[in-house]
Amino acid sequence: MERREFLKKAGIGAAAVAATAISAPAVIAQKTYNWKMVTTWPPKLPVLQDGADRFAKRVEELTGGRIKIQVFAGGELVPPLGVFDAVSAGTVECGTSAAYYWAGKNPACQWFCAVPFGFNGQSMSAWIHGGNGLKLWEETYAPFNIIPRPGGSTGVQMGEWFNKKINTLDDFKGLKMRIPGLGGKVVAGAGGTVVLTAGGEIFTNLERGVIDATEWVGPLHDLRMGFYQAAKYYYYPGWHEPGSYLEILFNKKAYESLPKDLQACIDMACTDTEVWTLSQFEAQNGAALQTLITKHKVELIKFPDEVMNGLKKLSVDVVEAEAAKDPQAKKVHEDFKAFQKVVGTWGSVSEKAYYDNIVEKFPLKA
Ligand code: CA
């Protein structure tokens, strides 16, 4: 017993000494970073705000606690649309939002989120990682001291919730609709009145007739907003946001102050978020759509070809006019267009042709 006790004590002692000897200098050298992250989203918003909280947790895990990020939802530290300015000024080290909110900083920003009749999520990812997308994104944000990283796609969004049926393009005339970004400019081109409404006020405005129609995200988020109680017709597809990308932004000075291994951890956590985000949307939208149809008796309608063709024509004009506003927007647009030709050629014989053949297996229950 005595011998065993001795060995046990000696063992623990030796291990403790060894651990101290090995880790002490490393502990002194390892600086820890306490960062703040701001977002555009309301607290607990599924996927988007949840994704920001998850990102912070992943960074802490990947860095063994060397970087800790405190996350603030929209309005908690800065206004929801104050994310870009806060990161740019270094008020906070990082943030997450969607690039089309920054059209006023440079029209080019919009191409890194959503272009009507532009890329879906898969093609956006191809452009960002397999084309010039990320390089152009970094270039566009560089004058603002921001390093952007892709934060994942919402997938194809839904068209809009309407109080009346849309049979022709003329039905947009006089329609009051909540729709941001380039899509809003297209609706205005079709004779609609675009009303800018903060997320929290959309439902009330729709219910009271302040607006006749709205878009939001997709079935998962639209179900939660309760739009089915205020509008009857749910149109698809979301031509205006075919694969909106989210972004994670870093203040350049803060990012560059990190040692290379921590920069790599940050980049890995972004990629992890990017994959997780699209996966959540793809995994949950189908069930939410089914609930809207069966439980809430929403009428799901595909935009007639005539309407889609009209919107497509208007979109070309809107996007070209936007690109002509600024040399960087023009540069990004030209690259985007050239890449769309390439992926489109492949997509028509791969994704589209394949899906056309299996889609009848998955009828929606009425
Ligand atoms: Ca949207």
mmCIF file of C-alpha atoms and ligand atoms in Angstrom:
data_model
loop_
_atom_site.group_PDB
_atom_site.id
_atom_site.type_symbol
_atom_site.label_atom_id
_atom_site.label_comp_id
_atom_site.label_asym_id
_atom_site.label_seq_id
_atom_site.Cartn_x
_atom_site.Cartn_y
_atom_site.Cartn_z
ATOM 1 C CA MET A 1 0.000 0.000 0.000
ATOM 2 C CA GLU A 2 2.657 2.398 1.013
ATOM 3 C CA ARG A 3 4.641 1.751 -2.114
ATOM 4 C CA ARG A 4 1.559 2.121 -4.281
ATOM 5 C CA GLU A 5 0.641 5.355 -2.524
ATOM 6 C CA PHE A 6 4.136 6.642 -3.025
ATOM 7 C CA LEU A 7 4.139 5.795 -6.715
ATOM 8 C CA LYS A 8 0.758 7.450 -7.181
ATOM 9 C CA LYS A 9 1.910 10.647 -5.511
ATOM 10 C CA ALA A 10 5.194 10.608 -7.355
ATOM 11 C CA GLY A 11 3.393 10.039 -10.631
ATOM 12 C CA ILE A 12 1.016 12.940 -10.122
ATOM 13 C CA GLY A 13 3.876 15.110 -8.956
ATOM 14 C CA ALA A 14 6.036 14.260 -11.953
ATOM 15 C CA ALA A 15 3.174 14.798 -14.371
ATOM 16 C CA ALA A 16 2.369 18.149 -12.792
ATOM 17 C CA VAL A 17 5.980 19.255 -12.978
ATOM 18 C CA ALA A 18 6.232 18.128 -16.601
ATOM 19 C CA ALA A 19 3.011 19.914 -17.535
ATOM 20 C CA THR A 20 4.185 23.109 -15.886
ATOM 21 C CA ALA A 21 7.552 22.907 -17.572
ATOM 22 C CA ILE A 22 6.032 22.389 -20.997
ATOM 23 C CA SER A 23 3.055 24.707 -20.880
ATOM 24 C CA ALA A 24 4.284 27.632 -18.798
ATOM 25 C CA PRO A 25 6.230 29.480 -21.520
ATOM 26 C CA ALA A 26 3.454 28.767 -24.053
ATOM 27 C CA VAL A 27 0.811 30.198 -21.722
ATOM 28 C CA ILE A 28 2.781 33.410 -21.311
ATOM 29 C CA ALA A 29 3.200 33.782 -25.099
ATOM 30 C CA GLN A 30 -0.459 33.164 -25.910
ATOM 31 C CA LYS A 31 -2.323 36.403 -25.959
ATOM 32 C CA THR A 32 -6.091 36.207 -25.676
ATOM 33 C CA TYR A 33 -8.473 38.383 -27.668
ATOM 34 C CA ASN A 34 -11.882 39.568 -26.504
ATOM 35 C CA TRP A 35 -13.903 40.650 -29.499
ATOM 36 C CA LYS A 36 -17.347 42.050 -30.117
ATOM 37 C CA MET A 37 -19.590 41.008 -33.001
ATOM 38 C CA VAL A 38 -22.672 42.940 -34.140
ATOM 39 C CA THR A 39 -25.430 41.649 -36.400
ATOM 40 C CA THR A 40 -28.351 42.944 -38.441
ATOM 41 C CA TRP A 41 -30.696 40.272 -37.097
ATOM 42 C CA PRO A 42 -33.196 40.193 -34.220
ATOM 43 C CA PRO A 43 -32.217 38.053 -31.184
ATOM 44 C CA LYS A 44 -32.831 34.299 -31.698
ATOM 45 C CA LEU A 45 -33.676 34.693 -35.409
ATOM 46 C CA PRO A 46 -33.346 31.112 -36.687
ATOM 47 C CA VAL A 47 -30.248 30.331 -38.761
ATOM 48 C CA LEU A 48 -29.099 33.958 -39.109
ATOM 49 C CA GLN A 49 -28.697 35.141 -35.483
ATOM 50 C CA ASP A 50 -28.319 31.533 -34.345
ATOM 51 C CA GLY A 51 -25.511 31.260 -36.918
ATOM 52 C CA ALA A 52 -23.707 34.264 -35.397
ATOM 53 C CA ASP A 53 -23.912 32.748 -31.896
ATOM 54 C CA ARG A 54 -22.713 29.431 -33.272
ATOM 55 C CA PHE A 55 -19.821 31.147 -35.094
ATOM 56 C CA ALA A 56 -18.610 32.748 -31.857
ATOM 57 C CA LYS A 57 -18.729 29.377 -30.098
ATOM 58 C CA ARG A 58 -16.830 27.664 -32.925
ATOM 59 C CA VAL A 59 -14.099 30.331 -32.871
ATOM 60 C CA GLU A 60 -13.639 29.851 -29.141
ATOM 61 C CA GLU A 61 -13.416 26.063 -29.584
ATOM 62 C CA LEU A 62 -11.049 26.235 -32.555
ATOM 63 C CA THR A 63 -8.701 28.649 -30.790
ATOM 64 C CA GLY A 64 -8.800 26.899 -27.422
ATOM 65 C CA GLY A 65 -10.290 30.040 -25.892
ATOM 66 C CA ARG A 66 -7.663 32.407 -27.292
ATOM 67 C CA ILE A 67 -10.412 34.347 -29.096
ATOM 68 C CA LYS A 68 -13.672 35.030 -27.295
ATOM 69 C CA ILE A 69 -16.438 36.798 -29.195
ATOM 70 C CA GLN A 70 -19.406 38.470 -27.547
ATOM 71 C CA VAL A 71 -22.344 38.653 -29.966
ATOM 72 C CA PHE A 72 -24.836 41.528 -30.065
ATOM 73 C CA ALA A 73 -28.085 41.242 -32.055
ATOM 74 C CA GLY A 74 -29.327 44.153 -34.188
ATOM 75 C CA GLY A 75 -29.961 47.220 -32.040
ATOM 76 C CA GLU A 76 -28.266 45.886 -28.925
ATOM 77 C CA LEU A 77 -25.006 47.733 -29.487
ATOM 78 C CA VAL A 78 -25.446 49.430 -32.876
ATOM 79 C CA PRO A 79 -28.541 49.744 -35.116
ATOM 80 C CA PRO A 80 -29.272 46.691 -37.338
ATOM 81 C CA LEU A 81 -27.978 48.516 -40.406
ATOM 82 C CA GLY A 82 -25.029 50.037 -38.546
ATOM 83 C CA VAL A 83 -22.965 46.844 -38.837
ATOM 84 C CA PHE A 84 -20.817 47.946 -41.773
ATOM 85 C CA ASP A 85 -19.922 51.328 -40.235
ATOM 86 C CA ALA A 86 -19.174 49.808 -36.822
ATOM 87 C CA VAL A 87 -16.777 47.237 -38.305
ATOM 88 C CA SER A 88 -15.253 49.810 -40.651
ATOM 89 C CA ALA A 89 -14.543 52.239 -37.800
ATOM 90 C CA GLY A 90 -13.222 49.495 -35.526
ATOM 91 C CA THR A 91 -15.920 50.162 -32.903
ATOM 92 C CA VAL A 92 -16.290 46.376 -33.015
ATOM 93 C CA GLU A 93 -13.905 43.778 -34.424
ATOM 94 C CA CYS A 94 -16.480 41.880 -36.475
ATOM 95 C CA GLY A 95 -20.068 41.689 -37.635
ATOM 96 C CA THR A 96 -22.493 39.754 -39.799
ATOM 97 C CA SER A 97 -25.074 41.017 -42.252
ATOM 98 C CA ALA A 98 -25.953 40.964 -45.981
ATOM 99 C CA ALA A 99 -23.977 42.958 -48.549
ATOM 100 C CA TYR A 100 -26.981 44.407 -50.422
ATOM 101 C CA TYR A 101 -27.638 46.713 -47.495
ATOM 102 C CA TRP A 102 -24.457 48.616 -48.391
ATOM 103 C CA ALA A 103 -25.426 49.752 -51.903
ATOM 104 C CA GLY A 104 -24.975 53.315 -50.644
ATOM 105 C CA LYS A 105 -21.296 52.629 -49.793
ATOM 106 C CA ASN A 106 -20.653 51.224 -53.254
ATOM 107 C CA PRO A 107 -23.252 49.808 -55.661
ATOM 108 C CA ALA A 108 -20.825 46.887 -56.236
ATOM 109 C CA CYS A 109 -21.671 45.515 -52.764
ATOM 110 C CA GLN A 110 -25.025 44.218 -54.037
ATOM 111 C CA TRP A 111 -23.431 41.554 -56.263
ATOM 112 C CA PHE A 112 -22.054 39.823 -53.147
ATOM 113 C CA CYS A 113 -25.550 39.162 -51.836
ATOM 114 C CA ALA A 114 -28.319 38.999 -54.408
ATOM 115 C CA VAL A 115 -28.827 39.867 -58.054
ATOM 116 C CA PRO A 116 -32.302 39.324 -59.603
ATOM 117 C CA PHE A 117 -32.050 36.352 -61.965
ATOM 118 C CA GLY A 118 -28.416 36.009 -60.836
ATOM 119 C CA PHE A 119 -26.727 33.106 -59.065
ATOM 120 C CA ASN A 120 -28.377 30.550 -56.826
ATOM 121 C CA GLY A 121 -26.523 29.540 -53.640
ATOM 122 C CA GLN A 122 -24.492 26.834 -55.319
ATOM 123 C CA SER A 123 -23.372 29.137 -58.139
ATOM 124 C CA MET A 124 -22.586 31.951 -55.685
ATOM 125 C CA SER A 125 -20.350 29.543 -53.791
ATOM 126 C CA ALA A 126 -18.699 28.562 -57.091
ATOM 127 C CA TRP A 127 -18.082 32.201 -58.006
ATOM 128 C CA ILE A 128 -16.773 33.111 -54.538
ATOM 129 C CA HIS A 129 -14.489 30.107 -54.048
ATOM 130 C CA GLY A 130 -13.903 28.866 -57.581
ATOM 131 C CA GLY A 131 -13.954 32.166 -59.468
ATOM 132 C CA ASN A 132 -13.010 35.776 -58.722
ATOM 133 C CA GLY A 133 -15.863 36.420 -56.282
ATOM 134 C CA LEU A 134 -13.933 36.576 -53.004
ATOM 135 C CA LYS A 135 -11.056 38.535 -54.537
ATOM 136 C CA LEU A 136 -13.481 41.150 -55.914
ATOM 137 C CA TRP A 137 -15.386 41.228 -52.617
ATOM 138 C CA GLU A 138 -12.145 41.925 -50.678
ATOM 139 C CA GLU A 139 -11.204 44.584 -53.210
ATOM 140 C CA THR A 140 -14.619 46.279 -52.910
ATOM 141 C CA TYR A 141 -14.463 46.408 -49.091
ATOM 142 C CA ALA A 142 -10.742 47.324 -48.807
ATOM 143 C CA PRO A 143 -11.315 51.130 -48.924
ATOM 144 C CA PHE A 144 -13.528 50.676 -45.843
ATOM 145 C CA ASN A 145 -10.893 48.744 -43.855
ATOM 146 C CA ILE A 146 -13.100 45.653 -43.901
ATOM 147 C CA ILE A 147 -12.112 42.073 -44.708
ATOM 148 C CA PRO A 148 -15.219 40.158 -45.861
ATOM 149 C CA ARG A 149 -15.795 36.411 -45.587
ATOM 150 C CA PRO A 150 -18.774 34.550 -47.056
ATOM 151 C CA GLY A 151 -21.287 33.447 -44.391
ATOM 152 C CA GLY A 152 -23.512 31.088 -46.388
ATOM 153 C CA SER A 153 -26.577 31.256 -48.588
ATOM 154 C CA THR A 154 -30.306 31.299 -47.839
ATOM 155 C CA GLY A 155 -30.856 29.156 -50.937
ATOM 156 C CA VAL A 156 -33.507 30.284 -53.421
ATOM 157 C CA GLN A 157 -35.887 32.562 -51.549
ATOM 158 C CA MET A 158 -39.647 32.619 -52.051
ATOM 159 C CA GLY A 159 -41.361 35.113 -54.337
ATOM 160 C CA GLU A 160 -43.772 37.324 -52.493
ATOM 161 C CA TRP A 161 -46.872 37.244 -50.350
ATOM 162 C CA PHE A 162 -49.705 39.035 -52.169
ATOM 163 C CA ASN A 163 -53.230 40.070 -51.255
ATOM 164 C CA LYS A 164 -54.317 39.621 -54.878
ATOM 165 C CA LYS A 165 -53.356 37.314 -57.726
ATOM 166 C CA ILE A 166 -50.614 38.348 -60.096
ATOM 167 C CA ASN A 167 -51.572 37.255 -63.600
ATOM 168 C CA THR A 168 -49.734 39.818 -65.711
ATOM 169 C CA LEU A 169 -46.921 42.311 -65.203
ATOM 170 C CA ASP A 170 -49.571 45.052 -65.154
ATOM 171 C CA ASP A 171 -50.815 43.682 -61.841
ATOM 172 C CA PHE A 172 -47.720 45.230 -60.214
ATOM 173 C CA LYS A 173 -48.980 48.729 -61.148
ATOM 174 C CA GLY A 174 -49.909 50.666 -58.046
ATOM 175 C CA LEU A 175 -49.012 47.745 -55.804
ATOM 176 C CA LYS A 176 -47.384 48.745 -52.513
ATOM 177 C CA MET A 177 -44.693 46.201 -51.764
ATOM 178 C CA ARG A 178 -41.974 45.713 -49.207
ATOM 179 C CA ILE A 179 -38.965 44.464 -51.186
ATOM 180 C CA PRO A 180 -35.364 45.642 -50.667
ATOM 181 C CA GLY A 181 -32.348 45.792 -52.964
ATOM 182 C CA LEU A 182 -32.238 45.465 -56.726
ATOM 183 C CA GLY A 183 -35.494 43.478 -56.648
ATOM 184 C CA GLY A 184 -37.228 46.580 -55.293
ATOM 185 C CA LYS A 185 -35.925 48.623 -58.236
ATOM 186 C CA VAL A 186 -37.355 46.000 -60.605
ATOM 187 C CA VAL A 187 -40.775 46.151 -58.934
ATOM 188 C CA ALA A 188 -40.639 49.961 -59.147
ATOM 189 C CA GLY A 189 -39.841 49.562 -62.856
ATOM 190 C CA ALA A 190 -42.990 47.454 -63.200
ATOM 191 C CA GLY A 191 -45.048 50.290 -61.721
ATOM 192 C CA GLY A 192 -45.112 49.173 -58.104
ATOM 193 C CA THR A 193 -44.471 51.386 -55.092
ATOM 194 C CA VAL A 194 -41.631 50.096 -52.965
ATOM 195 C CA VAL A 195 -42.127 50.632 -49.246
ATOM 196 C CA LEU A 196 -39.157 50.181 -46.953
ATOM 197 C CA THR A 197 -40.302 48.508 -43.774
ATOM 198 C CA ALA A 198 -38.208 47.208 -40.895
ATOM 199 C CA GLY A 199 -38.594 43.477 -40.265
ATOM 200 C CA GLY A 200 -40.628 43.928 -37.091
ATOM 201 C CA GLU A 201 -43.271 46.081 -38.795
ATOM 202 C CA ILE A 202 -43.939 44.047 -41.932
ATOM 203 C CA PHE A 203 -46.728 41.911 -40.524
ATOM 204 C CA THR A 204 -48.711 44.843 -39.095
ATOM 205 C CA ASN A 205 -48.310 46.843 -42.312
ATOM 206 C CA LEU A 206 -49.502 43.905 -44.389
ATOM 207 C CA GLU A 207 -52.447 43.246 -42.110
ATOM 208 C CA ARG A 208 -53.542 46.893 -42.089
ATOM 209 C CA GLY A 209 -53.145 47.343 -45.849
ATOM 210 C CA VAL A 210 -50.248 49.815 -45.570
ATOM 211 C CA ILE A 211 -48.585 47.382 -47.995
ATOM 212 C CA ASP A 212 -50.260 44.936 -50.411
ATOM 213 C CA ALA A 213 -47.361 42.538 -50.689
ATOM 214 C CA THR A 214 -44.077 41.611 -49.094
ATOM 215 C CA GLU A 215 -41.100 39.370 -49.467
ATOM 216 C CA TRP A 216 -39.043 38.085 -46.542
ATOM 217 C CA VAL A 217 -36.850 34.989 -46.783
ATOM 218 C CA GLY A 218 -38.330 31.542 -47.337
ATOM 219 C CA PRO A 219 -40.885 29.186 -45.760
ATOM 220 C CA LEU A 220 -38.940 28.687 -42.504
ATOM 221 C CA HIS A 221 -38.787 32.404 -41.682
ATOM 222 C CA ASP A 222 -42.061 33.392 -43.376
ATOM 223 C CA LEU A 223 -44.011 30.849 -41.330
ATOM 224 C CA ARG A 224 -42.555 32.283 -38.144
ATOM 225 C CA MET A 225 -43.555 35.819 -39.206
ATOM 226 C CA GLY A 226 -47.175 34.696 -39.583
ATOM 227 C CA PHE A 227 -47.659 36.302 -43.009
ATOM 228 C CA TYR A 228 -50.261 33.640 -43.851
ATOM 229 C CA GLN A 229 -52.646 35.454 -41.490
ATOM 230 C CA ALA A 230 -52.379 38.673 -43.493
ATOM 231 C CA ALA A 231 -51.911 37.596 -47.128
ATOM 232 C CA LYS A 232 -53.427 34.743 -49.048
ATOM 233 C CA TYR A 233 -51.177 34.058 -52.010
ATOM 234 C CA TYR A 234 -47.621 32.798 -51.741
ATOM 235 C CA TYR A 235 -45.743 33.081 -55.046
ATOM 236 C CA TYR A 236 -42.581 31.380 -56.187
ATOM 237 C CA PRO A 237 -39.753 31.362 -57.118
ATOM 238 C CA GLY A 238 -37.805 34.192 -55.503
ATOM 239 C CA TRP A 239 -36.495 35.675 -58.762
ATOM 240 C CA HIS A 240 -35.251 38.740 -56.847
ATOM 241 C CA GLU A 241 -33.082 36.751 -54.385
ATOM 242 C CA PRO A 242 -32.155 33.425 -55.984
ATOM 243 C CA GLY A 243 -29.429 32.560 -53.474
ATOM 244 C CA SER A 244 -28.735 35.513 -51.184
ATOM 245 C CA TYR A 245 -25.381 35.283 -49.481
ATOM 246 C CA LEU A 246 -24.651 36.363 -45.958
ATOM 247 C CA GLU A 247 -21.371 37.910 -44.911
ATOM 248 C CA ILE A 248 -19.038 37.935 -41.923
ATOM 249 C CA LEU A 249 -17.049 41.147 -41.711
ATOM 250 C CA PHE A 250 -13.776 41.842 -39.915
ATOM 251 C CA ASN A 251 -12.110 45.108 -39.131
ATOM 252 C CA LYS A 252 -8.861 44.959 -41.094
ATOM 253 C CA LYS A 253 -6.657 46.093 -38.232
ATOM 254 C CA ALA A 254 -8.226 43.613 -35.803
ATOM 255 C CA TYR A 255 -7.947 40.708 -38.256
ATOM 256 C CA GLU A 256 -4.353 41.542 -39.143
ATOM 257 C CA SER A 257 -3.376 41.887 -35.489
ATOM 258 C CA LEU A 258 -3.986 38.131 -35.087
ATOM 259 C CA PRO A 259 -1.163 35.637 -35.525
ATOM 260 C CA LYS A 260 -1.473 33.539 -38.691
ATOM 261 C CA ASP A 261 -2.817 30.451 -36.901
ATOM 262 C CA LEU A 262 -5.685 32.424 -35.379
ATOM 263 C CA GLN A 263 -6.468 34.045 -38.742
ATOM 264 C CA ALA A 264 -6.739 30.522 -40.152
ATOM 265 C CA CYS A 265 -9.083 29.530 -37.295
ATOM 266 C CA ILE A 266 -11.297 32.533 -38.049
ATOM 267 C CA ASP A 267 -11.395 31.641 -41.754
ATOM 268 C CA MET A 268 -12.234 28.014 -40.918
ATOM 269 C CA ALA A 269 -15.068 29.070 -38.610
ATOM 270 C CA CYS A 270 -16.442 31.223 -41.459
ATOM 271 C CA THR A 271 -16.340 28.286 -43.885
ATOM 272 C CA ASP A 272 -17.988 26.120 -41.247
ATOM 273 C CA THR A 273 -20.754 28.736 -40.857
ATOM 274 C CA GLU A 274 -21.117 28.971 -44.623
ATOM 275 C CA VAL A 275 -21.797 25.236 -44.970
ATOM 276 C CA TRP A 276 -24.030 25.119 -41.887
ATOM 277 C CA THR A 277 -26.201 28.056 -43.023
ATOM 278 C CA LEU A 278 -27.240 26.698 -46.433
ATOM 279 C CA SER A 279 -27.683 23.241 -44.911
ATOM 280 C CA GLN A 280 -30.138 24.614 -42.325
ATOM 281 C CA PHE A 281 -32.215 26.403 -44.956
ATOM 282 C CA GLU A 282 -32.263 23.345 -47.230
ATOM 283 C CA ALA A 283 -33.090 21.027 -44.338
ATOM 284 C CA GLN A 284 -35.955 23.085 -42.874
ATOM 285 C CA ASN A 285 -37.685 24.987 -45.704
ATOM 286 C CA GLY A 286 -39.522 21.976 -47.143
ATOM 287 C CA ALA A 287 -41.272 21.059 -43.896
ATOM 288 C CA ALA A 288 -42.179 24.706 -43.212
ATOM 289 C CA LEU A 289 -43.681 25.025 -46.687
ATOM 290 C CA GLN A 290 -45.735 21.892 -46.128
ATOM 291 C CA THR A 291 -47.056 23.328 -42.841
ATOM 292 C CA LEU A 292 -48.036 26.587 -44.571
ATOM 293 C CA ILE A 293 -50.014 24.658 -47.180
ATOM 294 C CA THR A 294 -51.691 21.967 -45.077
ATOM 295 C CA LYS A 295 -52.190 23.692 -41.735
ATOM 296 C CA HIS A 296 -52.594 27.323 -42.753
ATOM 297 C CA LYS A 297 -54.219 26.705 -46.163
ATOM 298 C CA VAL A 298 -51.872 29.054 -47.994
ATOM 299 C CA GLU A 299 -52.318 29.103 -51.761
ATOM 300 C CA LEU A 300 -48.963 28.391 -53.359
ATOM 301 C CA ILE A 301 -48.705 29.794 -56.892
ATOM 302 C CA LYS A 302 -45.940 29.778 -59.483
ATOM 303 C CA PHE A 303 -45.435 33.130 -61.222
ATOM 304 C CA PRO A 304 -46.868 32.853 -64.756
ATOM 305 C CA ASP A 305 -44.201 32.717 -67.501
ATOM 306 C CA GLU A 306 -45.375 36.071 -68.846
ATOM 307 C CA VAL A 307 -44.742 37.711 -65.474
ATOM 308 C CA MET A 308 -41.336 36.047 -65.074
ATOM 309 C CA ASN A 309 -40.280 37.102 -68.582
ATOM 310 C CA GLY A 310 -41.351 40.672 -67.936
ATOM 311 C CA LEU A 311 -39.487 40.798 -64.612
ATOM 312 C CA LYS A 312 -36.405 39.289 -66.264
ATOM 313 C CA LYS A 313 -36.345 42.006 -68.943
ATOM 314 C CA LEU A 314 -36.725 44.750 -66.345
ATOM 315 C CA SER A 315 -33.997 43.139 -64.203
ATOM 316 C CA VAL A 316 -31.452 43.320 -67.027
ATOM 317 C CA ASP A 317 -32.035 47.076 -67.335
ATOM 318 C CA VAL A 318 -31.927 47.655 -63.564
ATOM 319 C CA VAL A 319 -28.723 45.650 -63.076
ATOM 320 C CA GLU A 320 -26.960 47.270 -66.057
ATOM 321 C CA ALA A 321 -27.947 50.759 -64.841
ATOM 322 C CA GLU A 322 -26.665 49.943 -61.351
ATOM 323 C CA ALA A 323 -23.358 48.635 -62.740
ATOM 324 C CA ALA A 324 -22.905 51.829 -64.775
ATOM 325 C CA LYS A 325 -22.955 53.935 -61.581
ATOM 326 C CA ASP A 326 -19.432 53.018 -60.459
ATOM 327 C CA PRO A 327 -16.265 51.511 -62.019
ATOM 328 C CA GLN A 328 -15.970 48.828 -59.297
ATOM 329 C CA ALA A 329 -19.636 47.836 -59.752
ATOM 330 C CA LYS A 330 -19.008 47.579 -63.504
ATOM 331 C CA LYS A 331 -15.938 45.404 -62.929
ATOM 332 C CA VAL A 332 -17.784 43.079 -60.533
ATOM 333 C CA HIS A 333 -20.845 42.900 -62.798
ATOM 334 C CA GLU A 334 -18.790 41.978 -65.876
ATOM 335 C CA ASP A 335 -17.026 39.184 -63.994
ATOM 336 C CA PHE A 336 -20.340 37.968 -62.525
ATOM 337 C CA LYS A 337 -21.971 37.917 -65.984
ATOM 338 C CA ALA A 338 -19.080 36.024 -67.572
ATOM 339 C CA PHE A 339 -19.080 33.448 -64.766
ATOM 340 C CA GLN A 340 -22.870 33.023 -64.973
ATOM 341 C CA LYS A 341 -22.514 31.991 -68.627
ATOM 342 C CA VAL A 342 -20.071 29.278 -67.627
ATOM 343 C CA VAL A 343 -21.953 27.833 -64.633
ATOM 344 C CA GLY A 344 -25.289 28.251 -66.419
ATOM 345 C CA THR A 345 -24.093 26.135 -69.312
ATOM 346 C CA TRP A 346 -23.173 23.380 -66.893
ATOM 347 C CA GLY A 347 -26.218 23.831 -64.634
ATOM 348 C CA SER A 348 -28.680 23.336 -67.496
ATOM 349 C CA VAL A 349 -27.367 19.822 -68.171
ATOM 350 C CA SER A 350 -26.571 18.967 -64.535
ATOM 351 C CA GLU A 351 -28.779 20.388 -61.738
ATOM 352 C CA LYS A 352 -31.754 21.405 -63.871
ATOM 353 C CA ALA A 353 -31.899 18.300 -66.043
ATOM 354 C CA TYR A 354 -31.494 16.056 -63.029
ATOM 355 C CA TYR A 355 -34.091 17.837 -60.889
ATOM 356 C CA ASP A 356 -36.644 17.854 -63.711
ATOM 357 C CA ASN A 357 -36.499 14.074 -63.595
ATOM 358 C CA ILE A 358 -36.982 13.522 -59.897
ATOM 359 C CA VAL A 359 -39.245 16.372 -58.889
ATOM 360 C CA GLU A 360 -42.479 14.367 -59.488
ATOM 361 C CA LYS A 361 -41.428 12.081 -56.644
ATOM 362 C CA PHE A 362 -41.981 14.884 -54.143
ATOM 363 C CA PRO A 363 -45.501 16.294 -54.556
ATOM 364 C CA LEU A 364 -46.630 18.811 -51.955
ATOM 365 C CA LYS A 365 -49.592 17.629 -49.911
ATOM 366 C CA ALA A 366 -52.605 19.924 -50.270
HETATM 367 CA CA CA B 1 -35.446 38.516 -48.878
#
